[in-house]
PDB file of C-alpha atoms in Angstrom:
ATOM      1  CA  MET A1181      15.615  -3.956  -4.803  1.00 47.00           C
ATOM      2  CA  PRO A1182      17.156  -0.838  -4.882  1.00 44.00           C
ATOM      3  CA  GLU A1183      19.121   0.481  -1.680  1.00 52.00           C
ATOM      4  CA  LYS A1184      16.298   3.138  -1.355  1.00 70.00           C
ATOM      5  CA  LEU A1185      12.873   2.233  -2.630  1.00 91.00           C
ATOM      6  CA  HIS A1186      11.280   5.534  -3.805  1.00 94.00           C
ATOM      7  CA  GLY A1187       8.409   6.671  -6.192  1.00 97.00           C
ATOM      8  CA  ILE A1188       5.111   5.826  -6.552  1.00 98.00           C
ATOM      9  CA  ILE A1189       4.321   2.292  -5.245  1.00 98.00           C
ATOM     10  CA  ALA A1190       0.770   1.413  -6.857  1.00 98.00           C
ATOM     11  CA  TYR A1191      -1.385  -0.922  -5.164  1.00 98.00           C
ATOM     12  CA  PRO A1192      -3.397  -2.977  -7.641  1.00 98.00           C
ATOM     13  CA  ILE A1193      -7.007  -4.317  -6.921  1.00 98.00           C
ATOM     14  CA  THR A1194      -7.879  -8.290  -6.791  1.00 98.00           C
ATOM     15  CA  PRO A1195     -10.199  -9.178  -9.466  1.00 98.00           C
ATOM     16  CA  PHE A1196     -12.443 -12.069  -8.649  1.00 97.00           C
ATOM     17  CA  ALA A1197     -13.890 -15.000 -10.819  1.00 93.00           C
ATOM     18  CA  ALA A1198     -16.443 -17.878  -9.878  1.00 90.00           C
ATOM     19  CA  ASN A1199     -13.822 -19.734  -8.635  1.00 89.00           C
ATOM     20  CA  GLY A1200     -11.048 -17.737  -7.192  1.00 93.00           C
ATOM     21  CA  ILE A1201      -8.956 -14.614  -8.225  1.00 97.00           C
ATOM     22  CA  ASP A1202      -9.068 -13.957 -12.141  1.00 98.00           C
ATOM     23  CA  THR A1203      -5.482 -14.343 -12.749  1.00 98.00           C
ATOM     24  CA  ASP A1204      -5.499 -13.197 -16.549  1.00 98.00           C
ATOM     25  CA  LEU A1205      -7.335 -10.249 -15.645  1.00 98.00           C
ATOM     26  CA  LEU A1206      -4.850  -9.439 -12.539  1.00 98.00           C
ATOM     27  CA  ALA A1207      -2.191  -9.993 -15.182  1.00 98.00           C
ATOM     28  CA  ALA A1208      -3.336  -7.453 -17.259  1.00 98.00           C
ATOM     29  CA  LEU A1209      -3.906  -5.076 -14.602  1.00 98.00           C
ATOM     30  CA  VAL A1210      -0.871  -5.491 -12.841  1.00 98.00           C
ATOM     31  CA  ASP A1211       1.104  -5.202 -16.689  1.00 98.00           C
ATOM     32  CA  ARG A1212      -0.986  -1.877 -17.196  1.00 98.00           C
ATOM     33  CA  LEU A1213       0.353  -0.391 -13.961  1.00 98.00           C
ATOM     34  CA  VAL A1214       4.080  -1.425 -14.585  1.00 98.00           C
ATOM     35  CA  SER A1215       3.782  -0.104 -18.189  1.00 98.00           C
ATOM     36  CA  SER A1216       2.580   3.137 -17.191  1.00 98.00           C
ATOM     37  CA  GLY A1217       5.918   3.891 -15.397  1.00 98.00           C
ATOM     38  CA  VAL A1218       4.960   3.444 -11.443  1.00 98.00           C
ATOM     39  CA  HIS A1219       8.452   2.823  -9.895  1.00 98.00           C
ATOM     40  CA  ALA A1220       6.803  -0.277  -7.775  1.00 98.00           C
ATOM     41  CA  VAL A1221       3.664  -2.564  -7.431  1.00 98.00           C
ATOM     42  CA  ALA A1222       2.381  -3.804  -3.945  1.00 98.00           C
ATOM     43  CA  PRO A1223      -0.118  -6.448  -4.348  1.00 98.00           C
ATOM     44  CA  LEU A1224      -2.108  -7.540  -1.045  1.00 98.00           C
ATOM     45  CA  GLY A1225      -2.695  -4.262   0.522  1.00 94.00           C
ATOM     46  CA  SER A1226      -6.091  -2.753   1.746  1.00 94.00           C
ATOM     47  CA  THR A1227      -6.891  -2.152  -1.737  1.00 97.00           C
ATOM     48  CA  GLY A1228      -6.041  -5.837  -2.854  1.00 97.00           C
ATOM     49  CA  GLU A1229      -8.618  -7.046  -0.116  1.00 97.00           C
ATOM     50  CA  LEU A1230      -5.885  -9.101   1.475  1.00 96.00           C
ATOM     51  CA  ALA A1231      -8.285  -9.391   4.475  1.00 94.00           C
ATOM     52  CA  TYR A1232     -10.873 -11.117   2.473  1.00 96.00           C
ATOM     53  CA  LEU A1233      -8.800 -13.740   0.641  1.00 97.00           C
ATOM     54  CA  ASP A1234      -7.954 -17.414   1.750  1.00 97.00           C
ATOM     55  CA  GLU A1235      -4.233 -18.697   1.769  1.00 98.00           C
ATOM     56  CA  GLY A1236      -4.666 -20.221  -1.804  1.00 97.00           C
ATOM     57  CA  GLU A1237      -6.178 -16.809  -3.120  1.00 98.00           C
ATOM     58  CA  VAL A1238      -2.982 -15.144  -1.569  1.00 98.00           C
ATOM     59  CA  ASP A1239      -0.395 -17.497  -3.145  1.00 98.00           C
ATOM     60  CA  ALA A1240      -2.101 -16.975  -6.508  1.00 98.00           C
ATOM     61  CA  VAL A1241      -2.198 -13.246  -6.380  1.00 98.00           C
ATOM     62  CA  VAL A1242       1.575 -13.119  -5.373  1.00 98.00           C
ATOM     63  CA  ASP A1243       2.421 -15.889  -8.377  1.00 98.00           C
ATOM     64  CA  THR A1244       0.723 -13.988 -10.765  1.00 98.00           C
ATOM     65  CA  THR A1245       2.135 -10.543  -9.628  1.00 98.00           C
ATOM     66  CA  MET A1246       5.755 -11.917  -9.652  1.00 98.00           C
ATOM     67  CA  ALA A1247       5.219 -13.346 -13.079  1.00 98.00           C
ATOM     68  CA  THR A1248       3.909 -10.523 -14.822  1.00 98.00           C
ATOM     69  CA  VAL A1249       6.358  -7.766 -13.345  1.00 98.00           C
ATOM     70  CA  ALA A1250       9.375 -10.064 -14.056  1.00 98.00           C
ATOM     71  CA  GLY A1251      11.559  -7.939 -12.717  1.00 97.00           C
ATOM     72  CA  ARG A1252      10.990  -4.698 -14.348  1.00 97.00           C
ATOM     73  CA  VAL A1253      10.152  -3.075 -10.854  1.00 97.00           C
ATOM     74  CA  PRO A1254      10.263  -3.839  -7.237  1.00 98.00           C
ATOM     75  CA  VAL A1255       7.208  -5.813  -5.917  1.00 98.00           C
ATOM     76  CA  ILE A1256       6.424  -5.411  -2.089  1.00 98.00           C
ATOM     77  CA  VAL A1257       3.616  -7.733  -1.141  1.00 98.00           C
ATOM     78  CA  GLY A1258       1.794  -7.396   1.679  1.00 98.00           C
ATOM     79  CA  VAL A1259       1.427 -10.358   4.333  1.00 98.00           C
ATOM     80  CA  SER A1260      -0.324  -9.312   7.164  1.00 97.00           C
ATOM     81  CA  ASP A1261      -2.726 -11.381   9.291  1.00 96.00           C
ATOM     82  CA  VAL A1262      -4.072 -11.570  12.757  1.00 95.00           C
ATOM     83  CA  THR A1263      -1.401 -14.286  13.879  1.00 96.00           C
ATOM     84  CA  THR A1264       2.300 -14.100  13.714  1.00 97.00           C
ATOM     85  CA  ALA A1265       2.196 -17.696  11.971  1.00 98.00           C
ATOM     86  CA  LYS A1266       0.250 -17.134   9.406  1.00 97.00           C
ATOM     87  CA  THR A1267       1.941 -13.628   8.861  1.00 98.00           C
ATOM     88  CA  ILE A1268       5.380 -15.501   8.423  1.00 98.00           C
ATOM     89  CA  ARG A1269       3.966 -18.230   6.256  1.00 98.00           C
ATOM     90  CA  ARG A1270       2.713 -15.565   3.909  1.00 98.00           C
ATOM     91  CA  ALA A1271       6.140 -13.593   4.084  1.00 98.00           C
ATOM     92  CA  GLN A1272       8.083 -16.848   3.640  1.00 98.00           C
ATOM     93  CA  TYR A1273       5.967 -17.809   0.538  1.00 98.00           C
ATOM     94  CA  ALA A1274       6.503 -14.063  -0.937  1.00 98.00           C
ATOM     95  CA  GLN A1275      10.172 -14.363  -0.518  1.00 98.00           C
ATOM     96  CA  HIS A1276      10.411 -17.934  -2.026  1.00 98.00           C
ATOM     97  CA  ALA A1277       8.568 -16.363  -4.955  1.00 98.00           C
ATOM     98  CA  GLY A1278      10.949 -13.488  -5.360  1.00 98.00           C
ATOM     99  CA  ALA A1279       9.512 -10.516  -3.825  1.00 98.00           C
ATOM    100  CA  ASP A1280      11.985  -7.363  -3.117  1.00 98.00           C
ATOM    101  CA  ALA A1281      10.140  -6.772   0.337  1.00 98.00           C
ATOM    102  CA  VAL A1282       7.111  -7.693   2.344  1.00 98.00           C
ATOM    103  CA  MET A1283       4.822  -5.206   4.190  1.00 98.00           C
ATOM    104  CA  VAL A1284       3.175  -5.794   7.651  1.00 97.00           C
ATOM    105  CA  LEU A1285       0.374  -4.480   9.166  1.00 95.00           C
ATOM    106  CA  PRO A1286       0.201  -5.348  12.719  1.00 94.00           C
ATOM    107  CA  VAL A1287      -3.684  -6.487  12.656  1.00 87.00           C
ATOM    108  CA  SER A1288      -5.176  -7.187  15.905  1.00 85.00           C
ATOM    109  CA  TYR A1289      -8.587  -8.487  17.995  1.00 87.00           C
ATOM    110  CA  TRP A1290      -6.973  -7.736  21.359  1.00 89.00           C
ATOM    111  CA  LYS A1291      -4.993  -4.481  21.930  1.00 89.00           C
ATOM    112  CA  LEU A1292      -1.421  -5.047  21.606  1.00 93.00           C
ATOM    113  CA  SER A1293       1.237  -3.670  23.950  1.00 95.00           C
ATOM    114  CA  ASP A1294       4.531  -2.364  22.358  1.00 96.00           C
ATOM    115  CA  ARG A1295       6.437  -5.418  23.572  1.00 97.00           C
ATOM    116  CA  GLU A1296       3.854  -7.518  21.766  1.00 97.00           C
ATOM    117  CA  ILE A1297       4.150  -5.384  18.255  1.00 96.00           C
ATOM    118  CA  THR A1298       7.942  -5.770  18.562  1.00 97.00           C
ATOM    119  CA  GLN A1299       7.951  -9.502  19.086  1.00 98.00           C
ATOM    120  CA  HIS A1300       5.480  -9.834  15.987  1.00 97.00           C
ATOM    121  CA  TYR A1301       7.912  -7.907  13.909  1.00 98.00           C
ATOM    122  CA  ARG A1302      11.123  -9.672  15.354  1.00 98.00           C
ATOM    123  CA  SER A1303       9.688 -13.170  14.540  1.00 98.00           C
ATOM    124  CA  ILE A1304       8.684 -12.312  10.974  1.00 98.00           C
ATOM    125  CA  GLY A1305      12.284 -10.549  10.480  1.00 98.00           C
ATOM    126  CA  ALA A1306      14.142 -13.783  11.810  1.00 98.00           C
ATOM    127  CA  ALA A1307      11.875 -16.182   9.454  1.00 98.00           C
ATOM    128  CA  ILE A1308      12.802 -14.218   6.161  1.00 98.00           C
ATOM    129  CA  ASP A1309      15.878 -12.472   4.785  1.00 97.00           C
ATOM    130  CA  ILE A1310      14.269  -9.695   2.523  1.00 98.00           C
ATOM    131  CA  PRO A1311      13.305  -6.277   3.828  1.00 98.00           C
ATOM    132  CA  ILE A1312       9.910  -5.499   5.840  1.00 98.00           C
ATOM    133  CA  MET A1313       8.015  -2.444   5.335  1.00 98.00           C
ATOM    134  CA  ALA A1314       6.375  -1.999   8.709  1.00 97.00           C
ATOM    135  CA  TYR A1315       2.617  -0.257   7.773  1.00 96.00           C
ATOM    136  CA  ASN A1316       1.209   1.839  10.330  1.00 95.00           C
ATOM    137  CA  ASN A1317      -2.763   2.279   9.604  1.00 92.00           C
ATOM    138  CA  PRO A1318      -4.616   2.259  12.871  1.00 89.00           C
ATOM    139  CA  ALA A1319      -8.069   2.819  11.148  1.00 83.00           C
ATOM    140  CA  THR A1320      -8.059  -0.471   9.399  1.00 84.00           C
ATOM    141  CA  SER A1321      -5.602  -2.327  11.976  1.00 85.00           C
ATOM    142  CA  GLY A1322      -6.735  -1.271  15.392  1.00 83.00           C
ATOM    143  CA  VAL A1323      -3.105  -0.652  16.256  1.00 86.00           C
ATOM    144  CA  ASP A1324      -1.363   2.325  16.278  1.00 87.00           C
ATOM    145  CA  MET A1325       2.450   2.460  16.267  1.00 94.00           C
ATOM    146  CA  GLY A1326       3.794   5.457  17.315  1.00 95.00           C
ATOM    147  CA  PRO A1327       7.425   7.027  15.912  1.00 97.00           C
ATOM    148  CA  GLU A1328       9.159   6.353  19.027  1.00 98.00           C
ATOM    149  CA  LEU A1329       8.176   2.252  18.535  1.00 97.00           C
ATOM    150  CA  LEU A1330       8.942   2.450  14.745  1.00 97.00           C
ATOM    151  CA  VAL A1331      12.434   3.795  14.874  1.00 97.00           C
ATOM    152  CA  GLY A1332      12.747   1.534  18.221  1.00 98.00           C
ATOM    153  CA  MET A1333      12.048  -1.502  16.002  1.00 97.00           C
ATOM    154  CA  PHE A1334      14.206  -0.272  13.240  1.00 98.00           C
ATOM    155  CA  GLU A1335      17.098  -0.095  15.140  1.00 97.00           C
ATOM    156  CA  SER A1336      16.467  -3.426  16.799  1.00 97.00           C
ATOM    157  CA  ILE A1337      15.162  -5.758  14.061  1.00 98.00           C
ATOM    158  CA  GLU A1338      17.663  -6.117  10.918  1.00 96.00           C
ATOM    159  CA  ASN A1339      15.445  -6.209   7.965  1.00 97.00           C
ATOM    160  CA  LEU A1340      12.710  -3.756   9.472  1.00 98.00           C
ATOM    161  CA  THR A1341      13.945  -1.060   6.919  1.00 97.00           C
ATOM    162  CA  MET A1342      10.910   1.056   5.834  1.00 97.00           C
ATOM    163  CA  VAL A1343       7.797   2.543   7.555  1.00 97.00           C
ATOM    164  CA  LYS A1344       4.516   3.429   5.550  1.00 96.00           C
ATOM    165  CA  GLU A1345       2.669   6.079   7.570  1.00 95.00           C
ATOM    166  CA  SER A1346      -0.940   6.505   6.771  1.00 94.00           C
ATOM    167  CA  THR A1347      -2.598   8.236   9.732  1.00 94.00           C
ATOM    168  CA  GLY A1348      -2.470  11.512   7.711  1.00 91.00           C
ATOM    169  CA  ASP A1349      -0.527  12.899  10.528  1.00 94.00           C
ATOM    170  CA  LEU A1350       2.504  15.030   9.009  1.00 95.00           C
ATOM    171  CA  SER A1351       4.035  15.423  12.083  1.00 96.00           C
ATOM    172  CA  ARG A1352       4.518  11.878  12.627  1.00 95.00           C
ATOM    173  CA  MET A1353       6.620  11.408   9.710  1.00 95.00           C
ATOM    174  CA  GLN A1354       8.690  14.437  10.797  1.00 96.00           C
ATOM    175  CA  ARG A1355       9.482  12.732  14.023  1.00 96.00           C
ATOM    176  CA  ILE A1356      10.478   9.234  12.411  1.00 96.00           C
ATOM    177  CA  ALA A1357      13.162  11.294  10.478  1.00 96.00           C
ATOM    178  CA  GLU A1358      13.889  13.231  13.707  1.00 97.00           C
ATOM    179  CA  LEU A1359      14.698  10.085  15.950  1.00 97.00           C
ATOM    180  CA  SER A1360      15.998   8.190  13.314  1.00 97.00           C
ATOM    181  CA  GLY A1361      18.500  10.997  12.261  1.00 96.00           C
ATOM    182  CA  GLY A1362      17.247  10.538   8.569  1.00 95.00           C
ATOM    183  CA  ARG A1363      18.266   6.648   8.519  1.00 96.00           C
ATOM    184  CA  LEU A1364      14.718   5.614   8.580  1.00 97.00           C
ATOM    185  CA  PRO A1365      12.840   5.878   4.906  1.00 96.00           C
ATOM    186  CA  PHE A1366       9.132   7.151   5.438  1.00 96.00           C
ATOM    187  CA  TYR A1367       6.367   6.363   2.637  1.00 97.00           C
ATOM    188  CA  ASN A1368       3.375   8.476   2.952  1.00 96.00           C
ATOM    189  CA  GLY A1369      -0.058   5.906   2.748  1.00 95.00           C
ATOM    190  CA  SER A1370      -2.526   9.066   3.102  1.00 95.00           C
ATOM    191  CA  ASN A1371      -3.521   9.835  -0.318  1.00 94.00           C
ATOM    192  CA  PRO A1372      -4.934  13.588   0.736  1.00 91.00           C
ATOM    193  CA  LEU A1373      -1.526  14.149   2.269  1.00 95.00           C
ATOM    194  CA  VAL A1374       0.602  13.497  -0.604  1.00 97.00           C
ATOM    195  CA  LEU A1375       1.864  16.613  -1.355  1.00 97.00           C
ATOM    196  CA  ASP A1376       2.778  17.835   2.037  1.00 96.00           C
ATOM    197  CA  ALA A1377       4.551  14.503   2.732  1.00 97.00           C
ATOM    198  CA  LEU A1378       6.464  14.313  -0.329  1.00 97.00           C
ATOM    199  CA  SER A1379       7.573  17.825   0.086  1.00 95.00           C
ATOM    200  CA  ALA A1380       8.543  16.932   3.900  1.00 94.00           C
ATOM    201  CA  GLY A1381      11.033  14.197   2.444  1.00 95.00           C
ATOM    202  CA  ALA A1382       8.857  11.229   2.031  1.00 97.00           C
ATOM    203  CA  ALA A1383      10.679   8.469  -0.013  1.00 97.00           C
ATOM    204  CA  GLY A1384       7.558   7.517  -1.702  1.00 97.00           C
ATOM    205  CA  TRP A1385       3.695   7.374  -2.145  1.00 97.00           C
ATOM    206  CA  CYS A1386       1.954   4.251  -1.676  1.00 97.00           C
ATOM    207  CA  THR A1387      -1.296   4.651  -3.419  1.00 97.00           C
ATOM    208  CA  ALA A1388      -4.267   2.931  -5.193  1.00 98.00           C
ATOM    209  CA  ALA A1389      -4.673   6.205  -7.553  1.00 98.00           C
ATOM    210  CA  PRO A1390      -2.266   4.855 -10.515  1.00 98.00           C
ATOM    211  CA  ASN A1391      -4.859   2.350 -11.280  1.00 98.00           C
ATOM    212  CA  LEU A1392      -7.431   5.151 -12.360  1.00 98.00           C
ATOM    213  CA  ALA A1393      -5.112   7.938 -13.275  1.00 98.00           C
ATOM    214  CA  PRO A1394      -1.293   6.890 -13.348  1.00 98.00           C
ATOM    215  CA  GLN A1395       0.090   9.782 -14.955  1.00 98.00           C
ATOM    216  CA  PRO A1396      -0.600  12.617 -13.007  1.00 98.00           C
ATOM    217  CA  CYS A1397       0.677  10.888 -10.089  1.00 98.00           C
ATOM    218  CA  ILE A1398       3.880  10.226 -11.296  1.00 98.00           C
ATOM    219  CA  ASP A1399       4.255  13.608 -12.684  1.00 98.00           C
ATOM    220  CA  LEU A1400       3.301  15.110  -9.101  1.00 98.00           C
ATOM    221  CA  TYR A1401       6.379  12.887  -7.656  1.00 98.00           C
ATOM    222  CA  ASN A1402       8.613  14.031 -10.397  1.00 98.00           C
ATOM    223  CA  ALA A1403       7.504  17.685  -9.881  1.00 98.00           C
ATOM    224  CA  VAL A1404       8.273  17.525  -6.114  1.00 97.00           C
ATOM    225  CA  ARG A1405      11.530  15.910  -6.649  1.00 96.00           C
ATOM    226  CA  GLY A1406      12.280  18.534  -9.324  1.00 97.00           C
ATOM    227  CA  GLY A1407      11.499  20.866  -7.019  1.00 97.00           C
ATOM    228  CA  ASP A1408       8.616  22.323  -9.248  1.00 97.00           C
ATOM    229  CA  LEU A1409       6.442  22.946  -6.343  1.00 96.00           C
ATOM    230  CA  ASP A1410       4.013  25.394  -8.284  1.00 97.00           C
ATOM    231  CA  LYS A1411       3.563  22.202 -10.766  1.00 98.00           C
ATOM    232  CA  ALA A1412       3.134  19.803  -7.963  1.00 98.00           C
ATOM    233  CA  GLN A1413       0.345  21.897  -6.244  1.00 98.00           C
ATOM    234  CA  ALA A1414      -1.277  22.144  -9.629  1.00 98.00           C
ATOM    235  CA  LEU A1415      -1.499  18.592 -10.111  1.00 98.00           C
ATOM    236  CA  TYR A1416      -2.175  17.688  -6.646  1.00 98.00           C
ATOM    237  CA  ASP A1417      -5.248  20.390  -7.140  1.00 98.00           C
ATOM    238  CA  ASP A1418      -6.402  18.323 -10.245  1.00 97.00           C
ATOM    239  CA  LEU A1419      -6.092  14.850  -7.995  1.00 97.00           C
ATOM    240  CA  LYS A1420      -7.629  16.015  -4.998  1.00 97.00           C
ATOM    241  CA  PRO A1421     -11.375  15.276  -5.710  1.00 97.00           C
ATOM    242  CA  LEU A1422     -10.203  11.945  -6.750  1.00 98.00           C
ATOM    243  CA  LEU A1423      -7.816  11.139  -3.993  1.00 97.00           C
ATOM    244  CA  GLN A1424     -10.549  12.030  -1.338  1.00 97.00           C
ATOM    245  CA  PHE A1425     -13.045  10.094  -3.007  1.00 98.00           C
ATOM    246  CA  ILE A1426     -11.506   6.906  -3.409  1.00 97.00           C
ATOM    247  CA  VAL A1427     -10.294   7.037   0.161  1.00 95.00           C
ATOM    248  CA  ALA A1428     -14.064   7.928   1.342  1.00 95.00           C
ATOM    249  CA  GLY A1429     -15.650   5.448  -0.445  1.00 96.00           C
ATOM    250  CA  GLY A1430     -13.357   2.582   0.521  1.00 96.00           C
ATOM    251  CA  LEU A1431     -10.472   1.567  -1.650  1.00 97.00           C
ATOM    252  CA  PRO A1432     -11.617  -1.728  -3.250  1.00 98.00           C
ATOM    253  CA  THR A1433     -15.096  -0.390  -3.986  1.00 98.00           C
ATOM    254  CA  THR A1434     -14.068   3.150  -5.487  1.00 98.00           C
ATOM    255  CA  VAL A1435     -11.349   1.807  -7.505  1.00 98.00           C
ATOM    256  CA  LYS A1436     -13.106  -1.147  -8.799  1.00 98.00           C
ATOM    257  CA  ALA A1437     -16.159   1.182  -9.857  1.00 98.00           C
ATOM    258  CA  GLY A1438     -13.624   3.591 -11.381  1.00 98.00           C
ATOM    259  CA  LEU A1439     -12.021   0.885 -13.604  1.00 98.00           C
ATOM    260  CA  ASP A1440     -15.585  -0.192 -14.698  1.00 98.00           C
ATOM    261  CA  LEU A1441     -16.383   3.336 -15.703  1.00 98.00           C
ATOM    262  CA  LEU A1442     -12.866   3.829 -17.417  1.00 98.00           C
ATOM    263  CA  GLY A1443     -14.010   0.651 -19.972  1.00 97.00           C
ATOM    264  CA  THR A1444     -12.220  -2.215 -17.635  1.00 97.00           C
ATOM    265  CA  PRO A1445     -14.966  -4.378 -16.017  1.00 97.00           C
ATOM    266  CA  VAL A1446     -13.283  -5.613 -12.895  1.00 98.00           C
ATOM    267  CA  GLY A1447     -16.372  -7.403 -10.654  1.00 96.00           C
ATOM    268  CA  ASP A1448     -17.095  -6.325  -7.315  1.00 97.00           C
ATOM    269  CA  PRO A1449     -15.284  -6.040  -4.349  1.00 97.00           C
ATOM    270  CA  ARG A1450     -15.856  -8.972  -1.618  1.00 96.00           C
ATOM    271  CA  ALA A1451     -18.337  -8.905   0.933  1.00 96.00           C
ATOM    272  CA  PRO A1452     -19.232  -7.655   2.995  1.00 96.00           C
ATOM    273  CA  GLN A1453     -17.989  -4.619   1.060  1.00 96.00           C
ATOM    274  CA  LEU A1454     -20.761  -3.602  -1.495  1.00 97.00           C
ATOM    275  CA  PRO A1455     -20.175  -1.930  -4.914  1.00 98.00           C
ATOM    276  CA  LEU A1456     -20.299   1.495  -5.476  1.00 98.00           C
ATOM    277  CA  ASP A1457     -23.964   2.825  -5.342  1.00 98.00           C
ATOM    278  CA  GLU A1458     -25.426   4.698  -8.436  1.00 98.00           C
ATOM    279  CA  GLN A1459     -25.189   8.050  -6.696  1.00 98.00           C
ATOM    280  CA  GLY A1460     -21.306   7.383  -6.043  1.00 98.00           C
ATOM    281  CA  ARG A1461     -20.858   6.143  -9.496  1.00 98.00           C
ATOM    282  CA  GLY A1462     -22.188   9.383 -10.793  1.00 98.00           C
ATOM    283  CA  GLU A1463     -19.875  11.675  -8.595  1.00 98.00           C
ATOM    284  CA  LEU A1464     -16.962   8.983  -9.656  1.00 98.00           C
ATOM    285  CA  ARG A1465     -17.684   9.668 -13.235  1.00 98.00           C
ATOM    286  CA  LYS A1466     -17.657  13.392 -13.004  1.00 98.00           C
ATOM    287  CA  ILE A1467     -14.473  13.449 -11.293  1.00 98.00           C
ATOM    288  CA  LEU A1468     -12.958  11.013 -13.990  1.00 97.00           C
ATOM    289  CA  SER A1469     -14.065  12.934 -16.682  1.00 92.00           C
TER     290      SER A1469
END
């Protein structure tokens, strides 16, 4: 993996078949993302419905993604689970399959202390040799890792080298940069915040949006990186309705509906999630057109 991962990190959906994962369709979707010019691919994030997959399905997504990407861009595999043991198993499988890094969201039933969170990451780090992206998204995990904790783990866990921040609080990203002296790269995981985050120095944008509109996402990143903030603002204004819609409606539900509307049927999200209703499909159709 490049010394500093950057750019558009695309999160593919997971298409289902009657007997598990539709690996042929997954391969086609991943290949389309890579061919569109995104800078990295991250299977098994929230968009990929990791929380609803069994272990065999997790492994099938990893194997299919790695074979399809074939080294063209870095692959960051989501490996999160409630238990440390299962997270380690998934992380080791991803490493063995050739993943460049893993992303870990500290999912919890009981509220975890900072000491418990740190030990969770330390145990995972000791079990693998590839980098870890610490993923902070309290809305889905029930765990909120503040900048002080994240930077403390970066300083004490050798292969915890990146942070994905999804709270939508720009000041947290700025605090991570301040506390780490700019040494800890942070990545934006809040779609509506993307322009501000990239302008504030985010190393990349972790997003499901390239499934539906890859080129505007890439152009937005390149405009910010090139210092053309007027162009970046215009691109963001065009993208904003889509970014807000897919987040508000649930990423697997809305992205799968969007792909269907664009002519690529990928099936429904897995229960208890439901397909997008007709009113939502009508609104999404207008946005995509």
